[in-house]
Amino acid sequence: YGVRLTAFLVNRELRVSYFKDFTAKVEEKAPPSRLQRLPFILGCGALYYCMAAPLVLTSRYACFLAPGTLSAELAYGAVGGMGLGLLVAAVGDAQKSKAKHDFATGMEGSSELVTSGLFKLLRHPNYTGEQVLWSFSALAGLMAALVGPASELLWSASAVLGALGINYVLTMATTNLEKKQEEKYGALPEYQAWVKSTFGGFHRHKPKEEEKGAPAQEEGAP
């Protein structure tokens, strides 16, 4: 996962001008000194510490899972789910980067809004894929912990906190992206059709059409 993410970020920074500008804007808003950034860095470190907890549990106890038991089947299935989530996230990132690069270089037929490839099914495959990955990772760790000693409760709690934490982060990221895309493309018929035919992932954004429709439904109610 780390190698994949690092390679993606390096490639994105070097090849896609859009993301270079985005990084520059983030740096402008970020605290100027490293000391001021320390709380954020420590928070990220704590989150990744918890996200790594399932690996500790599976490396210690997965080998003791009895074949054919429910816990073993769930653990093995969770590993498969992790692989699927990682694949979806990686392919989604790659397709979006290529589409952004094509648009930035003026390639014929390219569009700033990515709706091809995995994006025909998922509006945010990179975020959705990661949520699947980390959720199943926690499940695998917890299944392994069932055959471990009670002293591993701290690692189990860390695994749950890690899954909840990263899912919250990704949910908020998806929510913000849904809002931005709606503000930018919401009036386009092709965008509206795309939204209706795809899964938007796990987010808290309510489309403007639903917000406008709610009062009307209340007024017409008996």
Tab-separated table of C-alpha atoms in Angstrom:
chain	number	residue	atom	x	y	z
A	1	TYR	CA	0.000	0.000	0.000
A	2	GLY	CA	2.766	2.431	0.948
A	3	VAL	CA	4.746	1.755	-2.212
A	4	ARG	CA	1.637	2.154	-4.366
A	5	LEU	CA	0.625	5.418	-2.712
A	6	THR	CA	4.129	6.901	-2.860
A	7	ALA	CA	4.547	6.003	-6.535
A	8	PHE	CA	1.157	7.532	-7.320
A	9	LEU	CA	1.902	10.788	-5.490
A	10	VAL	CA	5.333	11.187	-7.083
A	11	ASN	CA	3.957	10.529	-10.558
A	12	ARG	CA	1.077	12.942	-9.968
A	13	GLU	CA	3.324	15.740	-8.759
A	14	LEU	CA	5.731	15.350	-11.661
A	15	ARG	CA	3.295	14.881	-14.555
A	16	VAL	CA	0.013	16.642	-13.756
A	17	SER	CA	0.108	20.427	-13.550
A	18	TYR	CA	-3.355	20.531	-11.978
A	19	PHE	CA	-2.083	18.751	-8.885
A	20	LYS	CA	1.021	20.930	-8.711
A	21	ASP	CA	-1.232	23.967	-8.441
A	22	PHE	CA	-3.370	22.176	-5.874
A	23	THR	CA	-0.309	21.353	-3.754
A	24	ALA	CA	0.826	24.976	-3.930
A	25	LYS	CA	-2.583	26.153	-2.655
A	26	VAL	CA	-2.432	23.665	0.222
A	27	GLU	CA	1.030	24.896	1.170
A	28	GLU	CA	-0.196	28.493	1.172
A	29	LYS	CA	-2.914	27.667	3.687
A	30	ALA	CA	-0.732	25.390	5.840
A	31	PRO	CA	0.939	26.693	9.025
A	32	PRO	CA	4.337	28.179	8.124
A	33	SER	CA	6.493	26.477	10.763
A	34	ARG	CA	7.074	22.788	11.418
A	35	LEU	CA	6.216	23.303	15.070
A	36	GLN	CA	2.778	24.597	14.140
A	37	ARG	CA	2.289	21.593	11.871
A	38	LEU	CA	3.290	19.161	14.615
A	39	PRO	CA	-0.247	18.487	15.965
A	40	PHE	CA	-1.428	17.543	12.475
A	41	ILE	CA	1.616	15.342	11.911
A	42	LEU	CA	1.144	13.591	15.257
A	43	GLY	CA	-2.539	13.072	14.477
A	44	CYS	CA	-1.704	11.460	11.141
A	45	GLY	CA	0.918	9.312	12.841
A	46	ALA	CA	-1.567	8.116	15.449
A	47	LEU	CA	-4.126	7.311	12.772
A	48	TYR	CA	-1.672	5.235	10.738
A	49	TYR	CA	-0.497	3.516	13.929
A	50	CYS	CA	-4.062	2.354	14.540
A	51	MET	CA	-4.528	1.434	10.886
A	52	ALA	CA	-1.480	-0.841	11.155
A	53	ALA	CA	-2.877	-2.658	14.206
A	54	PRO	CA	-4.674	-5.350	12.151
A	55	LEU	CA	-1.345	-6.303	10.568
A	56	VAL	CA	0.103	-6.909	14.025
A	57	LEU	CA	-2.837	-9.122	14.974
A	58	THR	CA	-2.884	-11.157	11.766
A	59	SER	CA	0.888	-11.664	11.792
A	60	ARG	CA	0.692	-13.058	15.328
A	61	TYR	CA	-2.493	-15.122	15.344
A	62	ALA	CA	-3.879	-15.757	11.850
A	63	CYS	CA	-1.911	-18.990	11.649
A	64	PHE	CA	-3.877	-20.310	14.646
A	65	LEU	CA	-7.282	-19.879	13.012
A	66	ALA	CA	-8.873	-23.282	12.603
A	67	PRO	CA	-9.675	-23.995	8.925
A	68	GLY	CA	-13.398	-24.125	8.194
A	69	THR	CA	-14.454	-22.055	11.197
A	70	LEU	CA	-16.487	-18.892	10.745
A	71	SER	CA	-13.687	-16.695	12.045
A	72	ALA	CA	-11.229	-18.224	9.597
A	73	GLU	CA	-13.591	-17.859	6.649
A	74	LEU	CA	-14.288	-14.237	7.554
A	75	ALA	CA	-10.580	-13.524	7.920
A	76	TYR	CA	-9.730	-15.059	4.542
A	77	GLY	CA	-12.667	-13.295	2.923
A	78	ALA	CA	-11.532	-10.016	4.476
A	79	VAL	CA	-8.087	-10.405	2.920
A	80	GLY	CA	-9.764	-10.844	-0.450
A	81	GLY	CA	-11.839	-7.727	0.219
A	82	MET	CA	-8.664	-5.831	1.040
A	83	GLY	CA	-7.157	-6.847	-2.280
A	84	LEU	CA	-10.262	-5.727	-4.132
A	85	GLY	CA	-10.305	-2.374	-2.339
A	86	LEU	CA	-6.624	-1.793	-3.040
A	87	LEU	CA	-7.108	-2.624	-6.718
A	88	VAL	CA	-10.106	-0.313	-7.094
A	89	ALA	CA	-8.287	2.558	-5.371
A	90	ALA	CA	-5.114	2.078	-7.423
A	91	VAL	CA	-6.913	1.837	-10.763
A	92	GLY	CA	-9.130	4.795	-9.878
A	93	ASP	CA	-6.136	6.963	-8.984
A	94	ALA	CA	-4.306	5.973	-12.163
A	95	GLN	CA	-7.300	6.652	-14.414
A	96	LYS	CA	-8.019	10.012	-12.807
A	97	SER	CA	-4.393	11.137	-13.047
A	98	LYS	CA	-4.240	10.176	-16.706
A	99	ALA	CA	-7.523	11.938	-17.453
A	100	LYS	CA	-6.351	15.103	-15.672
A	101	HIS	CA	-3.049	14.973	-17.568
A	102	ASP	CA	-4.833	14.518	-20.891
A	103	PHE	CA	-7.108	17.465	-20.157
A	104	ALA	CA	-4.210	19.676	-19.055
A	105	THR	CA	-2.282	18.924	-22.250
A	106	GLY	CA	-5.326	19.590	-24.442
A	107	MET	CA	-5.784	16.043	-25.720
A	108	GLU	CA	-8.775	15.755	-28.029
A	109	GLY	CA	-11.838	14.242	-26.391
A	110	SER	CA	-10.516	14.738	-22.862
A	111	SER	CA	-12.613	16.224	-20.067
A	112	GLU	CA	-11.861	17.782	-16.705
A	113	LEU	CA	-14.654	15.710	-15.164
A	114	VAL	CA	-13.584	12.061	-15.193
A	115	THR	CA	-16.467	9.731	-16.124
A	116	SER	CA	-14.654	6.919	-17.960
A	117	GLY	CA	-13.222	3.609	-16.765
A	118	LEU	CA	-14.143	2.801	-13.181
A	119	PHE	CA	-15.786	6.206	-12.968
A	120	LYS	CA	-18.634	4.836	-15.080
A	121	LEU	CA	-19.644	2.881	-11.988
A	122	LEU	CA	-18.099	4.752	-9.052
A	123	ARG	CA	-17.813	8.530	-8.803
A	124	HIS	CA	-14.911	8.290	-6.368
A	125	PRO	CA	-13.306	4.847	-6.769
A	126	ASN	CA	-10.076	5.906	-5.046
A	127	TYR	CA	-11.894	6.895	-1.841
A	128	THR	CA	-14.417	4.056	-1.969
A	129	GLY	CA	-11.670	1.522	-2.647
A	130	GLU	CA	-9.655	2.683	0.346
A	131	GLN	CA	-12.684	2.504	2.605
A	132	VAL	CA	-13.216	-1.088	1.519
A	133	LEU	CA	-9.517	-1.841	2.019
A	134	TRP	CA	-9.246	-0.492	5.562
A	135	SER	CA	-12.616	-1.804	6.719
A	136	PHE	CA	-11.737	-5.338	5.669
A	137	SER	CA	-8.269	-4.924	7.148
A	138	ALA	CA	-9.813	-4.245	10.545
A	139	LEU	CA	-12.136	-7.233	10.147
A	140	ALA	CA	-9.215	-9.549	9.355
A	141	GLY	CA	-7.334	-8.298	12.399
A	142	LEU	CA	-10.298	-8.759	14.712
A	143	MET	CA	-10.904	-12.304	13.478
A	144	ALA	CA	-7.265	-13.162	14.175
A	145	ALA	CA	-7.519	-11.555	17.614
A	146	LEU	CA	-10.300	-14.008	18.554
A	147	VAL	CA	-7.725	-16.777	18.971
A	148	GLY	CA	-5.225	-14.519	20.732
A	149	PRO	CA	-4.914	-13.720	24.435
A	150	ALA	CA	-7.029	-11.070	26.154
A	151	SER	CA	-3.887	-8.957	26.518
A	152	GLU	CA	-4.223	-8.066	22.824
A	153	LEU	CA	-7.365	-6.042	23.538
A	154	LEU	CA	-5.429	-2.798	23.066
A	155	TRP	CA	-4.407	-3.825	19.540
A	156	SER	CA	-8.006	-4.822	18.779
A	157	ALA	CA	-9.297	-1.467	20.012
A	158	SER	CA	-6.632	0.289	17.941
A	159	ALA	CA	-7.757	-1.630	14.848
A	160	VAL	CA	-11.343	-0.476	15.350
A	161	LEU	CA	-10.272	3.124	15.981
A	162	GLY	CA	-8.078	3.052	12.883
A	163	ALA	CA	-10.920	1.817	10.685
A	164	LEU	CA	-13.353	4.378	12.108
A	165	GLY	CA	-10.814	7.171	11.793
A	166	ILE	CA	-9.812	6.570	8.190
A	167	ASN	CA	-13.425	5.997	7.164
A	168	TYR	CA	-14.350	9.345	8.700
A	169	VAL	CA	-11.495	11.072	6.859
A	170	LEU	CA	-12.450	9.476	3.542
A	171	THR	CA	-16.150	10.153	4.076
A	172	MET	CA	-15.446	13.845	4.617
A	173	ALA	CA	-13.124	13.913	1.582
A	174	THR	CA	-15.851	12.314	-0.538
A	175	THR	CA	-18.424	14.761	0.819
A	176	ASN	CA	-16.251	17.762	-0.061
A	177	LEU	CA	-15.576	16.433	-3.556
A	178	GLU	CA	-19.287	15.779	-4.131
A	179	LYS	CA	-20.039	19.404	-3.182
A	180	LYS	CA	-17.311	20.813	-5.423
A	181	GLN	CA	-18.354	18.748	-8.412
A	182	GLU	CA	-21.992	19.686	-7.997
A	183	GLU	CA	-21.111	23.389	-7.756
A	184	LYS	CA	-18.967	23.184	-10.884
A	185	TYR	CA	-20.914	20.773	-13.083
A	186	GLY	CA	-24.363	20.566	-11.459
A	187	ALA	CA	-26.131	22.431	-14.275
A	188	LEU	CA	-24.820	20.083	-16.978
A	189	PRO	CA	-27.260	17.371	-18.123
A	190	GLU	CA	-24.407	14.912	-18.650
A	191	TYR	CA	-23.288	15.419	-15.043
A	192	GLN	CA	-26.802	14.868	-13.742
A	193	ALA	CA	-27.117	11.661	-15.773
A	194	TRP	CA	-23.722	10.487	-14.533
A	195	VAL	CA	-24.699	11.070	-10.906
A	196	LYS	CA	-27.919	9.074	-11.335
A	197	SER	CA	-26.129	6.113	-12.905
A	198	THR	CA	-23.158	5.840	-10.509
A	199	PHE	CA	-22.449	5.079	-6.860
A	200	GLY	CA	-21.146	8.156	-5.069
A	201	GLY	CA	-19.467	6.280	-2.273
A	202	PHE	CA	-19.989	6.983	1.408
A	203	HIS	CA	-20.612	10.677	1.975
A	204	ARG	CA	-22.886	13.112	3.797
A	205	HIS	CA	-23.682	15.434	0.922
A	206	LYS	CA	-27.325	15.968	-0.005
A	207	PRO	CA	-27.834	17.044	-3.647
A	208	LYS	CA	-29.408	20.469	-4.127
A	209	GLU	CA	-32.385	18.914	-5.919
A	210	GLU	CA	-33.211	16.907	-2.789
A	211	GLU	CA	-32.795	19.983	-0.586
A	212	LYS	CA	-35.133	21.990	-2.801
A	213	GLY	CA	-37.630	19.152	-3.032
A	214	ALA	CA	-37.917	18.593	0.730
A	215	PRO	CA	-39.939	21.744	1.578
A	216	ALA	CA	-42.301	21.133	-1.351
A	217	GLN	CA	-43.038	17.641	-0.116
A	218	GLU	CA	-43.740	18.966	3.366
A	219	GLU	CA	-46.104	21.638	2.052
A	220	GLY	CA	-48.038	19.096	-0.011
A	221	ALA	CA	-48.296	16.605	2.818
A	222	PRO	CA	-51.703	16.175	4.462
